[in-house]
PDB file of C-alpha atoms and ligand atoms in Angstrom:
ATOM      1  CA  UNK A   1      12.854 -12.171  11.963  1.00 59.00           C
ATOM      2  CA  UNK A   2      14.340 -13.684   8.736  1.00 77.00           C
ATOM      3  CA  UNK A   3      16.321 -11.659   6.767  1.00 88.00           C
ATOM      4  CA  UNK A   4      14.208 -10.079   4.451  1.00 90.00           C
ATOM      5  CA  UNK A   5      14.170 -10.615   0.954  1.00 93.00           C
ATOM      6  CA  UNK A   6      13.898  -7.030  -1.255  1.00 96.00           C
ATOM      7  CA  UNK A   7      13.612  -7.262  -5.091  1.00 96.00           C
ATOM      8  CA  UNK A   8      14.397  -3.964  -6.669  1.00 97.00           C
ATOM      9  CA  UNK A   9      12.878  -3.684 -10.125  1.00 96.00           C
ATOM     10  CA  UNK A  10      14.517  -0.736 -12.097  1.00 95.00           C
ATOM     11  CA  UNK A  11      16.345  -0.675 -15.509  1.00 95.00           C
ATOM     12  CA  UNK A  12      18.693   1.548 -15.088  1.00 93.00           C
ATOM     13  CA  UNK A  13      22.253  -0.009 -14.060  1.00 95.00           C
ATOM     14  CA  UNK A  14      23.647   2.575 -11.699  1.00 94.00           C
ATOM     15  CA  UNK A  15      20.773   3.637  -9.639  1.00 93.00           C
ATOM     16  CA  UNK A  16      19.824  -0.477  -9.869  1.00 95.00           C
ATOM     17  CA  UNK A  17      23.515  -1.182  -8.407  1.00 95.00           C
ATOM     18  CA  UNK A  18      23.448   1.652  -5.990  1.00 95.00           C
ATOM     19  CA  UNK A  19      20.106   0.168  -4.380  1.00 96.00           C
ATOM     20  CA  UNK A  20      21.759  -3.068  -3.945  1.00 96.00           C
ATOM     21  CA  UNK A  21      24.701  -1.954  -2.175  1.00 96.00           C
ATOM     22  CA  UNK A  22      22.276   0.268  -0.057  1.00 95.00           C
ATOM     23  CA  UNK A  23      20.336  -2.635   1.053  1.00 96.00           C
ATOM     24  CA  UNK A  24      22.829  -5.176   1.428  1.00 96.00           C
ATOM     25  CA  UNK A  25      24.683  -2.807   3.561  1.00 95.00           C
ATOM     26  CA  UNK A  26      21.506  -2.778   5.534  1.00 93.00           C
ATOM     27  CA  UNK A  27      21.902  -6.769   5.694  1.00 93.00           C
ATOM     28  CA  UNK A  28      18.816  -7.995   3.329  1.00 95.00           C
ATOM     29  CA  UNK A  29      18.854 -10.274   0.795  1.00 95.00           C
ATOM     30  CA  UNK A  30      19.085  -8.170  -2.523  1.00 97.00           C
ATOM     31  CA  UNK A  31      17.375  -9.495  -6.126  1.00 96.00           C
ATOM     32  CA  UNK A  32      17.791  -7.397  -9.043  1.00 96.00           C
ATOM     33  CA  UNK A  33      15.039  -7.145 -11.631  1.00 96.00           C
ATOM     34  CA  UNK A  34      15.428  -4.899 -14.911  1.00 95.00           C
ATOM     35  CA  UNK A  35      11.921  -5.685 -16.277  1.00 94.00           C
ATOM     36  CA  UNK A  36       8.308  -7.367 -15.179  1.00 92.00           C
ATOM     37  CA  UNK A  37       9.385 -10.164 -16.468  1.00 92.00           C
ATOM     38  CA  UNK A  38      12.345 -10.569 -14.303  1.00 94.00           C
ATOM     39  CA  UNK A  39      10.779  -9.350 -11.358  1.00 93.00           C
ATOM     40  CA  UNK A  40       7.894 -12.429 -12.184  1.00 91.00           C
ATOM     41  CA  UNK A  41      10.476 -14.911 -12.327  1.00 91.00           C
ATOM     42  CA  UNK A  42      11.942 -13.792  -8.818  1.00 91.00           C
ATOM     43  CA  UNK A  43       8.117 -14.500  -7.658  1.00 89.00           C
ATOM     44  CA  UNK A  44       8.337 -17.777  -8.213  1.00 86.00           C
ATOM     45  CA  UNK A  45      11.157 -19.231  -6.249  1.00 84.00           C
ATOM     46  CA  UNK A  46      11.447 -16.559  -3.645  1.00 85.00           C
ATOM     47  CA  UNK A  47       9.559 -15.069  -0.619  1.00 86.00           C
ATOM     48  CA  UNK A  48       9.823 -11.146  -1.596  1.00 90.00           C
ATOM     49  CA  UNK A  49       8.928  -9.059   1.439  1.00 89.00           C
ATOM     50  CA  UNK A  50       9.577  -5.502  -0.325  1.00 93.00           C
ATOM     51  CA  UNK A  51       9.627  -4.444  -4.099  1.00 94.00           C
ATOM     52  CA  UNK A  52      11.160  -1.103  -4.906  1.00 95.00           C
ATOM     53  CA  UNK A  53       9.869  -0.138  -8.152  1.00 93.00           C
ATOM     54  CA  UNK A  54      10.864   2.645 -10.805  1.00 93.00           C
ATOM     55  CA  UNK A  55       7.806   3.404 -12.326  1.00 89.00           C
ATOM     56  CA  UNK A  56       9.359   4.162 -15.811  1.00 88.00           C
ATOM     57  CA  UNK A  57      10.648   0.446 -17.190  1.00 90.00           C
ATOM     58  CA  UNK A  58      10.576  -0.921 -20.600  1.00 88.00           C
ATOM     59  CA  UNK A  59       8.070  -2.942 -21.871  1.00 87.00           C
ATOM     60  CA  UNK A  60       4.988  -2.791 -19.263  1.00 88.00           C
ATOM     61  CA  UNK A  61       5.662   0.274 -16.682  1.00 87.00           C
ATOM     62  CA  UNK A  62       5.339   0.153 -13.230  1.00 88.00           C
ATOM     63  CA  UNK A  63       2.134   1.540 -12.549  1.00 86.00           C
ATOM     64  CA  UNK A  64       0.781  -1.969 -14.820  1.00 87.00           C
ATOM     65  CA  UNK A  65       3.020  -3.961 -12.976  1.00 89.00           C
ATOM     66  CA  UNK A  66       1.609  -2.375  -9.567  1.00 86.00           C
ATOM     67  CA  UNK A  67      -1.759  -4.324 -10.593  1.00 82.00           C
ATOM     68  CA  UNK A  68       0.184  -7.757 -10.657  1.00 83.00           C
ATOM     69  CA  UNK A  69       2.199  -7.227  -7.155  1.00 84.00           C
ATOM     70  CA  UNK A  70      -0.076  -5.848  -5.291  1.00 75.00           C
ATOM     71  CA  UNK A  71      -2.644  -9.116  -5.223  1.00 70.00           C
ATOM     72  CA  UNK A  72       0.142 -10.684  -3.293  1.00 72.00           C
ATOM     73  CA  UNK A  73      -0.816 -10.456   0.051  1.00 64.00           C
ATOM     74  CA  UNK A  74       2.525 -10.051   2.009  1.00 72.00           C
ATOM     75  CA  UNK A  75       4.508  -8.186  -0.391  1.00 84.00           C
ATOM     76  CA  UNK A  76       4.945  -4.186   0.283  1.00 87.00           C
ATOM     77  CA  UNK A  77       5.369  -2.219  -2.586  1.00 90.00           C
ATOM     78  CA  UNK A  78       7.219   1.417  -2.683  1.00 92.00           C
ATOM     79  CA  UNK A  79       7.319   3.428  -5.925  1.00 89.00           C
ATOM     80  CA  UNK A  80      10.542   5.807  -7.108  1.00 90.00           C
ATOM     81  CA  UNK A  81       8.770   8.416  -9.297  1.00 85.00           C
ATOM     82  CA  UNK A  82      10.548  11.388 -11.415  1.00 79.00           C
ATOM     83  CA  UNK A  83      10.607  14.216 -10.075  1.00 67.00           C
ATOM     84  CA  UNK A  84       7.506  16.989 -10.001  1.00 68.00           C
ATOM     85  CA  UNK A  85       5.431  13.843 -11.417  1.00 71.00           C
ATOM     86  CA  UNK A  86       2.172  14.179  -9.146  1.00 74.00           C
ATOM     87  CA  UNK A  87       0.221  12.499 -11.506  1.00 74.00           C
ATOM     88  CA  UNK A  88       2.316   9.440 -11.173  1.00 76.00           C
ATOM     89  CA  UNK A  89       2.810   9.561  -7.519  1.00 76.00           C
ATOM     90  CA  UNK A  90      -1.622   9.651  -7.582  1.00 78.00           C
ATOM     91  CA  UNK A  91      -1.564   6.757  -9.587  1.00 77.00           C
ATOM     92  CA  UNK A  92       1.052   4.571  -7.802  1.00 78.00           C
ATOM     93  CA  UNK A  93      -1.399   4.855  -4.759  1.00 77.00           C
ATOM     94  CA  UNK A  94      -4.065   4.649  -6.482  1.00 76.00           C
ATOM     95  CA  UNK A  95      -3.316   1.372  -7.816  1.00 77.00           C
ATOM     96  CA  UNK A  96      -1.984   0.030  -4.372  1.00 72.00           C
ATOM     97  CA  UNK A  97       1.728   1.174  -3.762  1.00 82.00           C
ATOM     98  CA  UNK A  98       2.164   1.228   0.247  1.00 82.00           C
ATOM     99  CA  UNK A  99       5.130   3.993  -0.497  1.00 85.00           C
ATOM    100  CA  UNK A 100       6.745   6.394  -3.068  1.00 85.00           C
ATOM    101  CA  UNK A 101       9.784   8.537  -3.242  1.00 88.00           C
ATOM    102  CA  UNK A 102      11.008  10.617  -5.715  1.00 87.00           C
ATOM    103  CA  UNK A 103      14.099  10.540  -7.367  1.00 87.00           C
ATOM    104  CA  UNK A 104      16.799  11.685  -6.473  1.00 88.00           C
ATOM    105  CA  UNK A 105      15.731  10.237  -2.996  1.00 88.00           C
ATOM    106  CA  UNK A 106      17.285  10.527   0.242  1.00 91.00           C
ATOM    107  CA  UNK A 107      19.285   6.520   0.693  1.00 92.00           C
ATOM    108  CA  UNK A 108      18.314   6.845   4.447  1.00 92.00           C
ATOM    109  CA  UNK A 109      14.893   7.918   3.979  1.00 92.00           C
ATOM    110  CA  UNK A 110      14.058   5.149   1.987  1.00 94.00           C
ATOM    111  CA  UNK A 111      15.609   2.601   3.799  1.00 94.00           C
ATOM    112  CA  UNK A 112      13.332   3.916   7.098  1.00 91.00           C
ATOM    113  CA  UNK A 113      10.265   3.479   4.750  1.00 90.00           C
ATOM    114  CA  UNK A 114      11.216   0.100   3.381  1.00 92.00           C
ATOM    115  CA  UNK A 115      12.099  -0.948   7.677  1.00 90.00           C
ATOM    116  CA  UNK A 116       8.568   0.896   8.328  1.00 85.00           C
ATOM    117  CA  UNK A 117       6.980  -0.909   5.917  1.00 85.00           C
ATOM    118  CA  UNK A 118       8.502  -4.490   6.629  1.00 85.00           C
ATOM    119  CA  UNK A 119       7.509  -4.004   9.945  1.00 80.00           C
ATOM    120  CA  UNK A 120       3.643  -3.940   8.631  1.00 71.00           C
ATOM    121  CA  UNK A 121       3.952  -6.556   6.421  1.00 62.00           C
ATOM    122  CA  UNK A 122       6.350  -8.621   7.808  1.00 55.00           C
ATOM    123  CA  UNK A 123       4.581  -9.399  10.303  1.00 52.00           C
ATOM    124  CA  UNK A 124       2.014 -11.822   9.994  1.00 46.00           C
ATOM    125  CA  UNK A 125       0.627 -12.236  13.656  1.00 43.00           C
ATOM    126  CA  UNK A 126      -0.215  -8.591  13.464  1.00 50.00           C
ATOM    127  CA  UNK A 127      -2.829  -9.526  10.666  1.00 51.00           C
ATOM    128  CA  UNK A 128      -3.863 -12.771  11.968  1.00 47.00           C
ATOM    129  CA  UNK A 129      -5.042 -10.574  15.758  1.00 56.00           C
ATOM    130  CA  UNK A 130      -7.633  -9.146  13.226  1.00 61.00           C
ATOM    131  CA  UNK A 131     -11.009 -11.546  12.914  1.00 69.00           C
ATOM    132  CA  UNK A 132     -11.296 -13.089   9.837  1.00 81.00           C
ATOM    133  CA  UNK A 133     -14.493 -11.523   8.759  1.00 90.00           C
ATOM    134  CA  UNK A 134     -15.986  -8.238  10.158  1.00 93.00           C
ATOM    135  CA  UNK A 135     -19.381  -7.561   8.768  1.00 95.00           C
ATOM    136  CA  UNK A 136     -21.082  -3.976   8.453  1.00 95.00           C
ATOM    137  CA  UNK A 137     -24.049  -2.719   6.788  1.00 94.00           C
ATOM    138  CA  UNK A 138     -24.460  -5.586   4.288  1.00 94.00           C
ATOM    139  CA  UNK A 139     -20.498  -5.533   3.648  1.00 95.00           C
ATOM    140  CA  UNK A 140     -18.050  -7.680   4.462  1.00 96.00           C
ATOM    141  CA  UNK A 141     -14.557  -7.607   5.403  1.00 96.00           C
ATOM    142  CA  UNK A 142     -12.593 -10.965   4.805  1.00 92.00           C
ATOM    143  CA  UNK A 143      -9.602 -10.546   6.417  1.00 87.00           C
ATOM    144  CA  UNK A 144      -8.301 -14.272   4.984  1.00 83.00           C
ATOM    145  CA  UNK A 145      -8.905 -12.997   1.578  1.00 83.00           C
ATOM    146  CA  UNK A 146      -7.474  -9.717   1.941  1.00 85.00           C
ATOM    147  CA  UNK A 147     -11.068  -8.659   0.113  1.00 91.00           C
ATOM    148  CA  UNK A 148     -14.158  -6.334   0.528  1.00 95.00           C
ATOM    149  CA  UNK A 149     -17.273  -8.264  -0.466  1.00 96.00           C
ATOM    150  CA  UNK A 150     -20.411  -6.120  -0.955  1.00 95.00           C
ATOM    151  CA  UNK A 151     -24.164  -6.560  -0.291  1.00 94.00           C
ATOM    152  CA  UNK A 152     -24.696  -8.035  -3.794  1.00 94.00           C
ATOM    153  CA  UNK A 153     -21.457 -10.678  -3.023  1.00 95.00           C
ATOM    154  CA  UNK A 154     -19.440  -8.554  -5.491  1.00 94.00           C
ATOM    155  CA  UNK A 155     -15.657  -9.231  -3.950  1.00 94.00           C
ATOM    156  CA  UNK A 156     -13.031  -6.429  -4.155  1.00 92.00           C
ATOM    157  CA  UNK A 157      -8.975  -7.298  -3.731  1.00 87.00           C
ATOM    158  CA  UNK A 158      -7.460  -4.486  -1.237  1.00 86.00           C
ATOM    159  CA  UNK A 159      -4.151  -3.270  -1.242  1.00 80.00           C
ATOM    160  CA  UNK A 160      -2.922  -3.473   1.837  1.00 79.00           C
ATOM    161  CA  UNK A 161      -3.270   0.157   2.705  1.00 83.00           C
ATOM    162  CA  UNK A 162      -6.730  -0.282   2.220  1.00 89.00           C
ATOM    163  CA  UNK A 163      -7.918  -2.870   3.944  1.00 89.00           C
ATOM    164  CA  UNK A 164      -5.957  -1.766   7.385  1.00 88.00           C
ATOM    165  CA  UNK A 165      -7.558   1.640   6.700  1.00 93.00           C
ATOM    166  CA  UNK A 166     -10.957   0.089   7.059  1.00 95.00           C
ATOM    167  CA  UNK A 167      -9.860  -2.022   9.563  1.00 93.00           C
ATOM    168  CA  UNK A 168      -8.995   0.754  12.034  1.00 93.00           C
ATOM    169  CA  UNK A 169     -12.301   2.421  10.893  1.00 96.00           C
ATOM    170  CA  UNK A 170     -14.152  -1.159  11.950  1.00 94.00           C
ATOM    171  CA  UNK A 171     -12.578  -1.016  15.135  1.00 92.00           C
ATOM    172  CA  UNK A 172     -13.390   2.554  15.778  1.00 94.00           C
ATOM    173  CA  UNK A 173     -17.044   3.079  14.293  1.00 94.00           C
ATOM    174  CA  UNK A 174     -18.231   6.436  14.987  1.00 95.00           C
ATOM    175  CA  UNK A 175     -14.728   7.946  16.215  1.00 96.00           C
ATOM    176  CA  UNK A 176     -12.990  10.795  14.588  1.00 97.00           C
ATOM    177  CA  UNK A 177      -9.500   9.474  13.049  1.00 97.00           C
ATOM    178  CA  UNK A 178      -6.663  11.552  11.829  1.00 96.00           C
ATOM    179  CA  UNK A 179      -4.482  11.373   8.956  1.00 95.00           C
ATOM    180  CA  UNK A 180      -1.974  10.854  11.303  1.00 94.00           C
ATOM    181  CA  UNK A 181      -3.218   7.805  12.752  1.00 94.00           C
ATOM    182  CA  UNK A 182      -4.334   6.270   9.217  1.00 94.00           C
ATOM    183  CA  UNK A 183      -0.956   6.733   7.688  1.00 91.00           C
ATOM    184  CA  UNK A 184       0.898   4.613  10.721  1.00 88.00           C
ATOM    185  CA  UNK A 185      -1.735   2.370  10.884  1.00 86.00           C
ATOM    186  CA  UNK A 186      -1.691   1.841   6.499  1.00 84.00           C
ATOM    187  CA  UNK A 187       2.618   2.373   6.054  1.00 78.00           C
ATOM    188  CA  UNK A 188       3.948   2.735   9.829  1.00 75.00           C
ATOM    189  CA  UNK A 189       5.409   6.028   8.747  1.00 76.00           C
ATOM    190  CA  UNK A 190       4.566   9.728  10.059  1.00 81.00           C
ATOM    191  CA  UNK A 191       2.135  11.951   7.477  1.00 85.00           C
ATOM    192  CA  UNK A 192       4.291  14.302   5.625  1.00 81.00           C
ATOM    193  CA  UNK A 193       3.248  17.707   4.287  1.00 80.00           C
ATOM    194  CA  UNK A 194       1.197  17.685   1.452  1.00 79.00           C
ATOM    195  CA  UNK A 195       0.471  13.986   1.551  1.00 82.00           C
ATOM    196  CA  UNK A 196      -2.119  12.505  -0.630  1.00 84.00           C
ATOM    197  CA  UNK A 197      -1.698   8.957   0.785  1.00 86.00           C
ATOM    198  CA  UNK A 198      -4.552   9.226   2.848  1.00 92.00           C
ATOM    199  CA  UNK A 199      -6.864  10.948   0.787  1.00 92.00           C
ATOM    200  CA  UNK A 200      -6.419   8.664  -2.026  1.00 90.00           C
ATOM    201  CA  UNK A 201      -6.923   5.559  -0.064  1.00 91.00           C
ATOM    202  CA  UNK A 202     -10.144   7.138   1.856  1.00 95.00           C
ATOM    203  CA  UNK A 203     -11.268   8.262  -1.883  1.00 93.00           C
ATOM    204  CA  UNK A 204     -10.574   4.377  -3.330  1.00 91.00           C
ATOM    205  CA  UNK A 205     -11.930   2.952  -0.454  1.00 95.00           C
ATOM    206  CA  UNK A 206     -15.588   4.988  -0.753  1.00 95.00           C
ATOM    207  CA  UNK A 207     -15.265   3.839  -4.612  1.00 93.00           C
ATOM    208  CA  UNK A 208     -15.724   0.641  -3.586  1.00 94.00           C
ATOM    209  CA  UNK A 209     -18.771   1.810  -1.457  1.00 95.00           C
ATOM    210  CA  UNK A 210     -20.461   3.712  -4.576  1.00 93.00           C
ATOM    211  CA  UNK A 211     -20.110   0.446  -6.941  1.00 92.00           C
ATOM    212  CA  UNK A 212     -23.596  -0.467  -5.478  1.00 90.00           C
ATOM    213  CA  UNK A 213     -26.818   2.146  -4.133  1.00 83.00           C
ATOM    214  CA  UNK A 214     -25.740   2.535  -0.605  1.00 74.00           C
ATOM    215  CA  UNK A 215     -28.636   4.894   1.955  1.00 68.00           C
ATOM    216  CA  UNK A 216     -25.570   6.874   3.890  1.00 79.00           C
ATOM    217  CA  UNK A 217     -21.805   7.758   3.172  1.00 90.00           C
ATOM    218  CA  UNK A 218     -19.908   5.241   5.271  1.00 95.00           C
ATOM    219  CA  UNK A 219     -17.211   7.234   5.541  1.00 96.00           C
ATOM    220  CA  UNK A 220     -17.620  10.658   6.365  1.00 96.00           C
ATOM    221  CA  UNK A 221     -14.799  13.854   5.984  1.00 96.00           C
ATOM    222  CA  UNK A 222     -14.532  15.587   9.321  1.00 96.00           C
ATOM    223  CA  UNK A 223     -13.165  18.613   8.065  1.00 93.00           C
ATOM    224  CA  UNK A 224      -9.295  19.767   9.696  1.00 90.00           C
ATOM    225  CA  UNK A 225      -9.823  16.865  11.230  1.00 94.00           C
ATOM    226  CA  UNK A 226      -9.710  13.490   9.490  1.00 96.00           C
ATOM    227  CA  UNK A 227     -12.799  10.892   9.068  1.00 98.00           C
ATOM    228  CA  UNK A 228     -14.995   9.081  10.525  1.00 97.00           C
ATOM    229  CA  UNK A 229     -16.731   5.589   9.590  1.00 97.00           C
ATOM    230  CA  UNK A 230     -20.412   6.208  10.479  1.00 95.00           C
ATOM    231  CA  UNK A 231     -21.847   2.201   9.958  1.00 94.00           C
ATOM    232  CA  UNK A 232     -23.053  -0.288  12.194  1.00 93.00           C
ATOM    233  CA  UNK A 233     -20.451  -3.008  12.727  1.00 92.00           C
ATOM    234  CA  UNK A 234     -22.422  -6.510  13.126  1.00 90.00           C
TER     235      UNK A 234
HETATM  236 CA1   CA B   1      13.755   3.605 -15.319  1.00 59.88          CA
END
């Protein structure tokens, strides 16, 4: 594998600097980024495999600039979120953040998230195995496109996490999978208590699902247990 190329976008100097030297000591490529802007200009003339992103920036925070990464396909994205800030951590999934941590994290534990996560999207093959399109009850999943298209032809982008959620639940209609299996299969990490990561993606994922009159849930709650996709893959 190349060395990989990690683009830390955070405004403040010392925890900015202390990333750097964390990751360079790790042996990847390290670009610094105070604001959107900067991190957009790093886009341009460099693969990015990882962004590490403080959520509270200047000018357009991170939970906007979420929107604009996560439509690249191969680049992971993990959050660093204040402390006790739930409703930020929510959000970062929500919009499509593989990862978060919250400050003041633990160096090693987010450089075994960041390895966890290169290893998902760093790998390419691993995406190409799936078939391009899998079609299900009117639906379609493109995986060349990274999208969801619907019955009506109504196309949605998917983070990442989302689309390899519903790509285990296309390869395993009618079977009961856990949280545990979801989260390796959507970040390569383990689940860890009180973990929304999951439910959030399961929960934006069914969204999708409700934007036009569907006959059955597609994706049912097996309570203490995990879910289950209950549609007929073509
Ligand atoms: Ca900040």
């Amino acid at each position: 594998m190349q060395t990989p190329n990690i683009l830390i976008v955070e405004d403040e100097v010392v925890t900015r600097t202390t990333l750097k030297s964390l990751f360079e000591a790790e042996g990847y490529n390290v670009f610094e980024a105070e604001n959107g802007e900067e991190m957009h200009g790093f886009f341009e003339n460099n693969a990015i495999d990882v962004v590490i992103m403080d959520i509270n920036l200047p000018g357009k925070n991170g939970l906007i600039l979420a929107r604009e990464v996560r439509d690249r396909k191969n680049v992971g994205l993990i959050f660093l979120t204040g402390r006790d800030n739930d409703v930020d951590r929510i959000l970062g999934l929500e919009i499509g953040a593989d990862d978060y941590l919250t400050k003041p994290f633990n160096p090693r534990e987010l450089t075994i998230r960041t390895r966890n996560l290169l290893s998902r999207t760093s790998n390419a093959a691993e995406d190409d195995d799936l078939p391009s399109k899998v079609k299900f009850n009117g639906w379609t999943l493109d995986g060349d496109s990274r999208s969801l298209i619907s019955p009506k032809g109504n196309e949605f982008r998917l983070p990442r996490s989302e689309f390899r959620a519903l790509h285990l639940f296309l390869s395993n209609p009618g079977k009961i999978l856990t949280r545990e299996q979801l989260i390796m299969e959507m970040t390569g990490r383990e689940l860890r208590p009180n973990d929304r990561t999951v439910d959030v993606t399961i929960r934006r994922i069914r969204k999708h699902f409700e934007s036009e009159p569907n006959d059955e849930e597609l994706i049912v709650t097996i309570h203490g247990e995990g879910y289950r996709f209950c549609g007929e893959v073509d």
